[in-house]
mmCIF file with all atom_site columns, C-alpha atoms in Angstrom:
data_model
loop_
_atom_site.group_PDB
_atom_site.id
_atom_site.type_symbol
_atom_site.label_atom_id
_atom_site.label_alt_id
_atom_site.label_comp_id
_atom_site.label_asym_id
_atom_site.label_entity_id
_atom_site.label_seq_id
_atom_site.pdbx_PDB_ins_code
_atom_site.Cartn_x
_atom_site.Cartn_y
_atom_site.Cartn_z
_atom_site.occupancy
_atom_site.B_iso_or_equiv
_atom_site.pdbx_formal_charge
_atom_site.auth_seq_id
_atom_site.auth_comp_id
_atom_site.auth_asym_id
_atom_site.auth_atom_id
_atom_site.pdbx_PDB_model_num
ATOM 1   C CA . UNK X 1 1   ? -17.372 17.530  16.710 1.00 0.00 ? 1   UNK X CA 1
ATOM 2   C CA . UNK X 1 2   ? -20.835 17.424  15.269 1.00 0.00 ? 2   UNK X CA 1
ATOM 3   C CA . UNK X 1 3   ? -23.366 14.146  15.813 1.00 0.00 ? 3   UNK X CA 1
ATOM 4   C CA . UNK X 1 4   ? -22.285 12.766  12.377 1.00 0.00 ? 4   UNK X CA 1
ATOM 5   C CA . UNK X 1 5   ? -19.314 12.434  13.345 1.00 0.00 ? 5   UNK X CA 1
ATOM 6   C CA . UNK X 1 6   ? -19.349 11.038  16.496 1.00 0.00 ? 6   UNK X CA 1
ATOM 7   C CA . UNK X 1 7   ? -21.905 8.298   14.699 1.00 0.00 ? 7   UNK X CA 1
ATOM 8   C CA . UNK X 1 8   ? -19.097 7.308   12.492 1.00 0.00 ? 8   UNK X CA 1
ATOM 9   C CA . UNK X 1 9   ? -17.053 6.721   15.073 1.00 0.00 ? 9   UNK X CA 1
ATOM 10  C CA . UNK X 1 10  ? -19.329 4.844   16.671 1.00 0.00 ? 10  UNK X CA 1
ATOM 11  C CA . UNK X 1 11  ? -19.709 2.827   13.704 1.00 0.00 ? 11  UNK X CA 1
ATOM 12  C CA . UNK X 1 12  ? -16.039 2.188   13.244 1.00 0.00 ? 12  UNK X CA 1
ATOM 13  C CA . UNK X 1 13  ? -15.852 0.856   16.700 1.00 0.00 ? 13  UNK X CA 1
ATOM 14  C CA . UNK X 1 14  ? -18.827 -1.563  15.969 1.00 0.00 ? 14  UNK X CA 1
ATOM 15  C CA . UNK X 1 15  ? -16.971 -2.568  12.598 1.00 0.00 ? 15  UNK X CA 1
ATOM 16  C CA . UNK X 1 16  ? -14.141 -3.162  13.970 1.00 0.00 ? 16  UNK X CA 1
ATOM 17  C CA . UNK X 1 17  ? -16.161 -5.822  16.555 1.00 0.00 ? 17  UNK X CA 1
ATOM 18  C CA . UNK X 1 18  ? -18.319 -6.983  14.218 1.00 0.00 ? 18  UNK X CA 1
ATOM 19  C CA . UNK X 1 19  ? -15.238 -7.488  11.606 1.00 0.00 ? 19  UNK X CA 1
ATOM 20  C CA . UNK X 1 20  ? -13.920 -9.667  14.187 1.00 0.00 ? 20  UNK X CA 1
ATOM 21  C CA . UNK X 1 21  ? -16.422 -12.286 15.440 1.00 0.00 ? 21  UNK X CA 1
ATOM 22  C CA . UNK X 1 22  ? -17.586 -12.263 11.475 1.00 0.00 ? 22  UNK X CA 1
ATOM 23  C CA . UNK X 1 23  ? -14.002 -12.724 10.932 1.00 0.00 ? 23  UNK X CA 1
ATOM 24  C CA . UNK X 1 24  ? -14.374 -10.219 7.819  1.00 0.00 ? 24  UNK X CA 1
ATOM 25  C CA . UNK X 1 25  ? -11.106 -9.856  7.516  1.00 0.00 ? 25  UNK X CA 1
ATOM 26  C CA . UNK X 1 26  ? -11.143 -7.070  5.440  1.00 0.00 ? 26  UNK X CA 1
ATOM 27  C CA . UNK X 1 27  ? -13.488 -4.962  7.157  1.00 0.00 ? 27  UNK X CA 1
ATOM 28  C CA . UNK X 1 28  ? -11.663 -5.686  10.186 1.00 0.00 ? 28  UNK X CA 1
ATOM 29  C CA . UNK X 1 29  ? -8.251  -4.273  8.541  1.00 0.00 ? 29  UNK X CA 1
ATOM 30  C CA . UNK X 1 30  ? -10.114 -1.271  7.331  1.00 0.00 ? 30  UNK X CA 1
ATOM 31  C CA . UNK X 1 31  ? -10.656 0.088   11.250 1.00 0.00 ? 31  UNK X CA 1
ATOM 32  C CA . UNK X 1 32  ? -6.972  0.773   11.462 1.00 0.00 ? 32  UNK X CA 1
ATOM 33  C CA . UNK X 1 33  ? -4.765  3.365   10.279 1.00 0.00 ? 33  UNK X CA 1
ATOM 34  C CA . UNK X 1 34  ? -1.097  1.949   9.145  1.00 0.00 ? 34  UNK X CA 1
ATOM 35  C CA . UNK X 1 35  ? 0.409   3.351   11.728 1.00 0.00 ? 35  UNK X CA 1
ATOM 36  C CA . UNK X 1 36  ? -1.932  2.182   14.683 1.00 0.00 ? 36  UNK X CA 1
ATOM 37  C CA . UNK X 1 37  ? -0.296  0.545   18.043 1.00 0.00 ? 37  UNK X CA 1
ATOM 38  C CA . UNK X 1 38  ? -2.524  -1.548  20.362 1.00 0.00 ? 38  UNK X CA 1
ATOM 39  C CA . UNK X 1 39  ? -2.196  -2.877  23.645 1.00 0.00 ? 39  UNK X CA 1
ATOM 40  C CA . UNK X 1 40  ? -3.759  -4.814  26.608 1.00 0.00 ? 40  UNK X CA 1
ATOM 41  C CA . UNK X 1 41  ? -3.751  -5.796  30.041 1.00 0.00 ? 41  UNK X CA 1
ATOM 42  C CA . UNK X 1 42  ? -5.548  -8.775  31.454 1.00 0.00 ? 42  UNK X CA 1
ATOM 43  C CA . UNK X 1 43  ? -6.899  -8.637  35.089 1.00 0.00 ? 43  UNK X CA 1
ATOM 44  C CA . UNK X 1 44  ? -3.725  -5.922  36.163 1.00 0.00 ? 44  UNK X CA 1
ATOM 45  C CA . UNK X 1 45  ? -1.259  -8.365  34.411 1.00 0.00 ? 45  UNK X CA 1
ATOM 46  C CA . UNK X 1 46  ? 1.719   -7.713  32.233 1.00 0.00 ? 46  UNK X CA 1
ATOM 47  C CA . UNK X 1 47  ? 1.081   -5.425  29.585 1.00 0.00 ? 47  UNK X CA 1
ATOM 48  C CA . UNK X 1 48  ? 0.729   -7.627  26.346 1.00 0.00 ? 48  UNK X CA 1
ATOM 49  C CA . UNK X 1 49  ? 1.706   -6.039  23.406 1.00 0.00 ? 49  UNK X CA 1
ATOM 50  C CA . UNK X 1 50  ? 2.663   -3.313  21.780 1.00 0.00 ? 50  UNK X CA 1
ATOM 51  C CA . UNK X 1 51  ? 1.395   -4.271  18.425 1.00 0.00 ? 51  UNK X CA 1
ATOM 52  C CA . UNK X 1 52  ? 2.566   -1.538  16.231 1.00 0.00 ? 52  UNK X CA 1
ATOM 53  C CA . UNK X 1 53  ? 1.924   -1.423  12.664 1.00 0.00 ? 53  UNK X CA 1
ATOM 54  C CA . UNK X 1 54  ? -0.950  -2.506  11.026 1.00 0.00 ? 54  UNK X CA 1
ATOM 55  C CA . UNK X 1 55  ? 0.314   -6.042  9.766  1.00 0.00 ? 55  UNK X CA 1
ATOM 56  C CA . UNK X 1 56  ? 1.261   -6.796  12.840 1.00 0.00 ? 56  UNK X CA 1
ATOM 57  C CA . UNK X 1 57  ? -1.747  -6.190  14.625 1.00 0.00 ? 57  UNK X CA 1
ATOM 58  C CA . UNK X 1 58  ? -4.144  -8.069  12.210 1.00 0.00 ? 58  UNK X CA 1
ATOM 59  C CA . UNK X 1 59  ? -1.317  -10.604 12.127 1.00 0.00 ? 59  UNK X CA 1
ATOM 60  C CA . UNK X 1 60  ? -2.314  -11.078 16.262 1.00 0.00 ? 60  UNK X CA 1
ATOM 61  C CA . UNK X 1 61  ? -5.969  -10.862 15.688 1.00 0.00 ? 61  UNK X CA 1
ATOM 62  C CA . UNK X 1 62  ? -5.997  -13.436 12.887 1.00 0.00 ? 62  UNK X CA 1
ATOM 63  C CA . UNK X 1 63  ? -4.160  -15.689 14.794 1.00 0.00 ? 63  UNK X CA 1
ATOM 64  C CA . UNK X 1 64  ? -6.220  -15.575 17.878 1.00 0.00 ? 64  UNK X CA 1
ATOM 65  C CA . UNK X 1 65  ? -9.094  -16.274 15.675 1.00 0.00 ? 65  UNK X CA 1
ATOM 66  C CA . UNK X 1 66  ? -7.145  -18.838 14.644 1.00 0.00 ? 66  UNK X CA 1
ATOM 67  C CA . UNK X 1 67  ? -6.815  -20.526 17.379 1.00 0.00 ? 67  UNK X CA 1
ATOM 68  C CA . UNK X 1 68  ? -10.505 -20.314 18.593 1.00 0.00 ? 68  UNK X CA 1
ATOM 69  C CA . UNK X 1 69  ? -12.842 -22.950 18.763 1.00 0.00 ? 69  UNK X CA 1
ATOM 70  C CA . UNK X 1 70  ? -16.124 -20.937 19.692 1.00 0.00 ? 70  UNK X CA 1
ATOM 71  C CA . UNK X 1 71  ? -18.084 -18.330 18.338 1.00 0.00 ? 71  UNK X CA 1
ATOM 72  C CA . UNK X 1 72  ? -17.196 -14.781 19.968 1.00 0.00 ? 72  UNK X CA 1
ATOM 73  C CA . UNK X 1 73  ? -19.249 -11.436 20.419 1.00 0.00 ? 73  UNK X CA 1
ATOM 74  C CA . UNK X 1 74  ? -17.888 -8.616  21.242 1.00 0.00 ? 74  UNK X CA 1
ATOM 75  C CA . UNK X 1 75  ? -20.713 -6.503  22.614 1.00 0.00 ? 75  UNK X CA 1
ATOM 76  C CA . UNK X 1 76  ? -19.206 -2.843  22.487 1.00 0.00 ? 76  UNK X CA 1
ATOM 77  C CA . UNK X 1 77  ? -21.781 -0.295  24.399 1.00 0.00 ? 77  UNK X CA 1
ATOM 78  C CA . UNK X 1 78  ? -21.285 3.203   26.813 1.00 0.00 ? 78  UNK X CA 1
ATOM 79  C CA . UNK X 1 79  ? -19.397 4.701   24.134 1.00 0.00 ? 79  UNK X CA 1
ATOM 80  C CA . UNK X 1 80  ? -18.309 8.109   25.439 1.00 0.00 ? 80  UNK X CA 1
ATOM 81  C CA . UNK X 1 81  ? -16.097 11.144  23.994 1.00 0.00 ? 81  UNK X CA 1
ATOM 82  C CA . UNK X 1 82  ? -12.665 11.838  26.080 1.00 0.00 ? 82  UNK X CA 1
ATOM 83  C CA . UNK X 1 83  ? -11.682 14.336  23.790 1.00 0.00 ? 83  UNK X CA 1
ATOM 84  C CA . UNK X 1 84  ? -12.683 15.584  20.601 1.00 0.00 ? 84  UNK X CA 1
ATOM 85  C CA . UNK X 1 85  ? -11.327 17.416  17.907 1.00 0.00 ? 85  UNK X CA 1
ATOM 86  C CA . UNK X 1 86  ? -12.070 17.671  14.039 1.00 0.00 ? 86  UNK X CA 1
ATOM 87  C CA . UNK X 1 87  ? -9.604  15.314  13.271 1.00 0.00 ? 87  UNK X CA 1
ATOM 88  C CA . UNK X 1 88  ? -8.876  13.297  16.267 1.00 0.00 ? 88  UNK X CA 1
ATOM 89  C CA . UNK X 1 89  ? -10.762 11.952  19.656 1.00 0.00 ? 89  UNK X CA 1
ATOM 90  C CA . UNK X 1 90  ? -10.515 9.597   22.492 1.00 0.00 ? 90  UNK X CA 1
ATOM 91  C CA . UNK X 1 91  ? -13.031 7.164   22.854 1.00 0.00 ? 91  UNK X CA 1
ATOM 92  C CA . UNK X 1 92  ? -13.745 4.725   25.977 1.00 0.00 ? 92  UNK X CA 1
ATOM 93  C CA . UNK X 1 93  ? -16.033 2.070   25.684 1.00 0.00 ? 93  UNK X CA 1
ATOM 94  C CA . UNK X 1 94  ? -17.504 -0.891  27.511 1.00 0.00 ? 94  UNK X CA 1
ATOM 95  C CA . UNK X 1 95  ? -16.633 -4.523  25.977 1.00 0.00 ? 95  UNK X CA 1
ATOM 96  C CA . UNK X 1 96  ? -19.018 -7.589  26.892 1.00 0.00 ? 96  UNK X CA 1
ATOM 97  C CA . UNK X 1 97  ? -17.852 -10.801 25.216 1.00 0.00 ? 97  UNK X CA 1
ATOM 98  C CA . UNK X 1 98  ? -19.669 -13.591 25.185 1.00 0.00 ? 98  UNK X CA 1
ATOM 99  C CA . UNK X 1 99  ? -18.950 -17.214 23.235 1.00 0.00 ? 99  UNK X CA 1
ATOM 100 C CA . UNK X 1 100 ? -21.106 -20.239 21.590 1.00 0.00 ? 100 UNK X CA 1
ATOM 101 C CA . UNK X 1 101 ? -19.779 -23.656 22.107 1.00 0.00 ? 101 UNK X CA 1
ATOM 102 C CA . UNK X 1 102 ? -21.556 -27.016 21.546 1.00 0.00 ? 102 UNK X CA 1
ATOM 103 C CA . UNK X 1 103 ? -24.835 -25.229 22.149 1.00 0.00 ? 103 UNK X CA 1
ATOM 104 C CA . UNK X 1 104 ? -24.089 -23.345 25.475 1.00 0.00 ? 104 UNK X CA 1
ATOM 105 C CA . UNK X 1 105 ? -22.932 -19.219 25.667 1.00 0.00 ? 105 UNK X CA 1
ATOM 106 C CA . UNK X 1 106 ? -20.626 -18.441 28.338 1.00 0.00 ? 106 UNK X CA 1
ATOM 107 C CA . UNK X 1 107 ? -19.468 -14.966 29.110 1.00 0.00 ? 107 UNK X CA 1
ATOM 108 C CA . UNK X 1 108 ? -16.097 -14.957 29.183 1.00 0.00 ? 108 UNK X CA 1
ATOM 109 C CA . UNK X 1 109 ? -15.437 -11.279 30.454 1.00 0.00 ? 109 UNK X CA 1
ATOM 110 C CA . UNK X 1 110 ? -16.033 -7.484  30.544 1.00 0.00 ? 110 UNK X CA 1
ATOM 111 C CA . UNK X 1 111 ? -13.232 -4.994  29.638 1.00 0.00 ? 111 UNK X CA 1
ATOM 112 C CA . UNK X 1 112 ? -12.400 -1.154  28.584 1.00 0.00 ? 112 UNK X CA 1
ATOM 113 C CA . UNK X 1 113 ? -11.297 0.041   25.400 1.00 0.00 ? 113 UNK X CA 1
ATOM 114 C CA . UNK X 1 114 ? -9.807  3.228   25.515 1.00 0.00 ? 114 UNK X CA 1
ATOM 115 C CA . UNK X 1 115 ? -9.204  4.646   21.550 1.00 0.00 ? 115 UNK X CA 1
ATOM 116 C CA . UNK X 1 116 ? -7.870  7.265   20.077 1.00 0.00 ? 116 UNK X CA 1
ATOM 117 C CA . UNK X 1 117 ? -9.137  7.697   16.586 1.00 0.00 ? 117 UNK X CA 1
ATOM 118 C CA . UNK X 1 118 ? -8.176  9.890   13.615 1.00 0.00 ? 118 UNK X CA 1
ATOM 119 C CA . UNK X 1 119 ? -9.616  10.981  10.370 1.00 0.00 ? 119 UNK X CA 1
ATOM 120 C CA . UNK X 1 120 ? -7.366  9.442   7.230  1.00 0.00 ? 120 UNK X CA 1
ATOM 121 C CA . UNK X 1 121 ? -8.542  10.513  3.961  1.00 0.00 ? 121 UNK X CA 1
ATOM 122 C CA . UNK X 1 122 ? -12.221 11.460  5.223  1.00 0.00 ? 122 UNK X CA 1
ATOM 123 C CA . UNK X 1 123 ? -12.812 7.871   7.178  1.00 0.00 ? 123 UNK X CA 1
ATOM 124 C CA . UNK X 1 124 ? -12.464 7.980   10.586 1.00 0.00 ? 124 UNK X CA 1
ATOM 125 C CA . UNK X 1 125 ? -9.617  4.963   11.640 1.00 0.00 ? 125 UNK X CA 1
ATOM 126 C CA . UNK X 1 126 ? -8.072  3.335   15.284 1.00 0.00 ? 126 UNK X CA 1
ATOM 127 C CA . UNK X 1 127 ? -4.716  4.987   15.801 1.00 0.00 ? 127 UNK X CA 1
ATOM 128 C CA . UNK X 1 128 ? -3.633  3.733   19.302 1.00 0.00 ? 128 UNK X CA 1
ATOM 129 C CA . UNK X 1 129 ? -6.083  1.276   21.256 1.00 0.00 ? 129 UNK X CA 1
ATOM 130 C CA . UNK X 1 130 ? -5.876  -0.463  24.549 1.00 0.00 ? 130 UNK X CA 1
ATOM 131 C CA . UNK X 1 131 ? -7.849  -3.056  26.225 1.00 0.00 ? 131 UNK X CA 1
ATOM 132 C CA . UNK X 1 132 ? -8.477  -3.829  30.018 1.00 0.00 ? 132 UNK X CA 1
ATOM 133 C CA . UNK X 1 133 ? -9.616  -7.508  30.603 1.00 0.00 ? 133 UNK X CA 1
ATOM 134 C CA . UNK X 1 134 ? -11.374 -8.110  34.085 1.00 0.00 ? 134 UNK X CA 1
ATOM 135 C CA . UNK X 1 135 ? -10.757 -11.762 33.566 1.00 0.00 ? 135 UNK X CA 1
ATOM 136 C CA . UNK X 1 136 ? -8.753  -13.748 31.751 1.00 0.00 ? 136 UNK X CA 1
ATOM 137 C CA . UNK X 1 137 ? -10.392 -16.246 29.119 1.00 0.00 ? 137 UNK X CA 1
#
């Protein structure tokens, strides 16, 4: 996998962030391929989820954006390659999210997104993603 392509994944993964504290809706969708499944685990909890299918995974993220009160930033950083192929990878990465509320940012906690991404009709998309929360929020 050359450097261009690792940057687009890189990019993807900050899209798919940025789609969501924007709450660009469409961008968001874009990071995911139809078929894509994600799940999570908060501070060695029950796994939550799956969310398979597209629809039903915007259909979770728009409702927890729905339901939120603050401003959130999902700070995505030590992106690194688990595997990579010319059509598929694995890619782990370090989530910080913070929140604004009346005038005060919190942190509300620190996770690991583990991705596996593939390349659908030349754009590089989230297949299977899951998220370990240190803390609940």
């Amino acid at each position: 996998m050359n450097s261009n392509e690792k940057l687009a994944i890189h990019e993807l993964l900050y899209k798919s962030a940025y789609g969501y504290d924007s709450r660009t809706i469409d961008m968001l969708a874009n990071c995911y391929a139809e078929e894509a499944v994600m799940t999570m685990r908060i501070a060695d909890g029950e796994l939550i989820g799956p969310f398979e299918g597209h629809k039903e995974i915007m259909k979770m993220m728009i409702g927890a954006m729905e339901s939120q009160t603050d401003k959130r930033m999902h700070n995505i950083s030590n992106i690194f390659f688990e595997k990579e192929g010319d059509e598929a990878a694995t890619v782990l990465s370090s989530l910080t999210l913070t929140a604004v509320e009346n005038g005060s940012i919190q942190l509300l906690t620190t996770g690991i997104y583990r991705d596996e991404v593939v390349k659908v009709g030349g754009s590089w998309k989230i297949l299977k993603r899951h998220l370990d929360l240190e803390l609940p929020f």
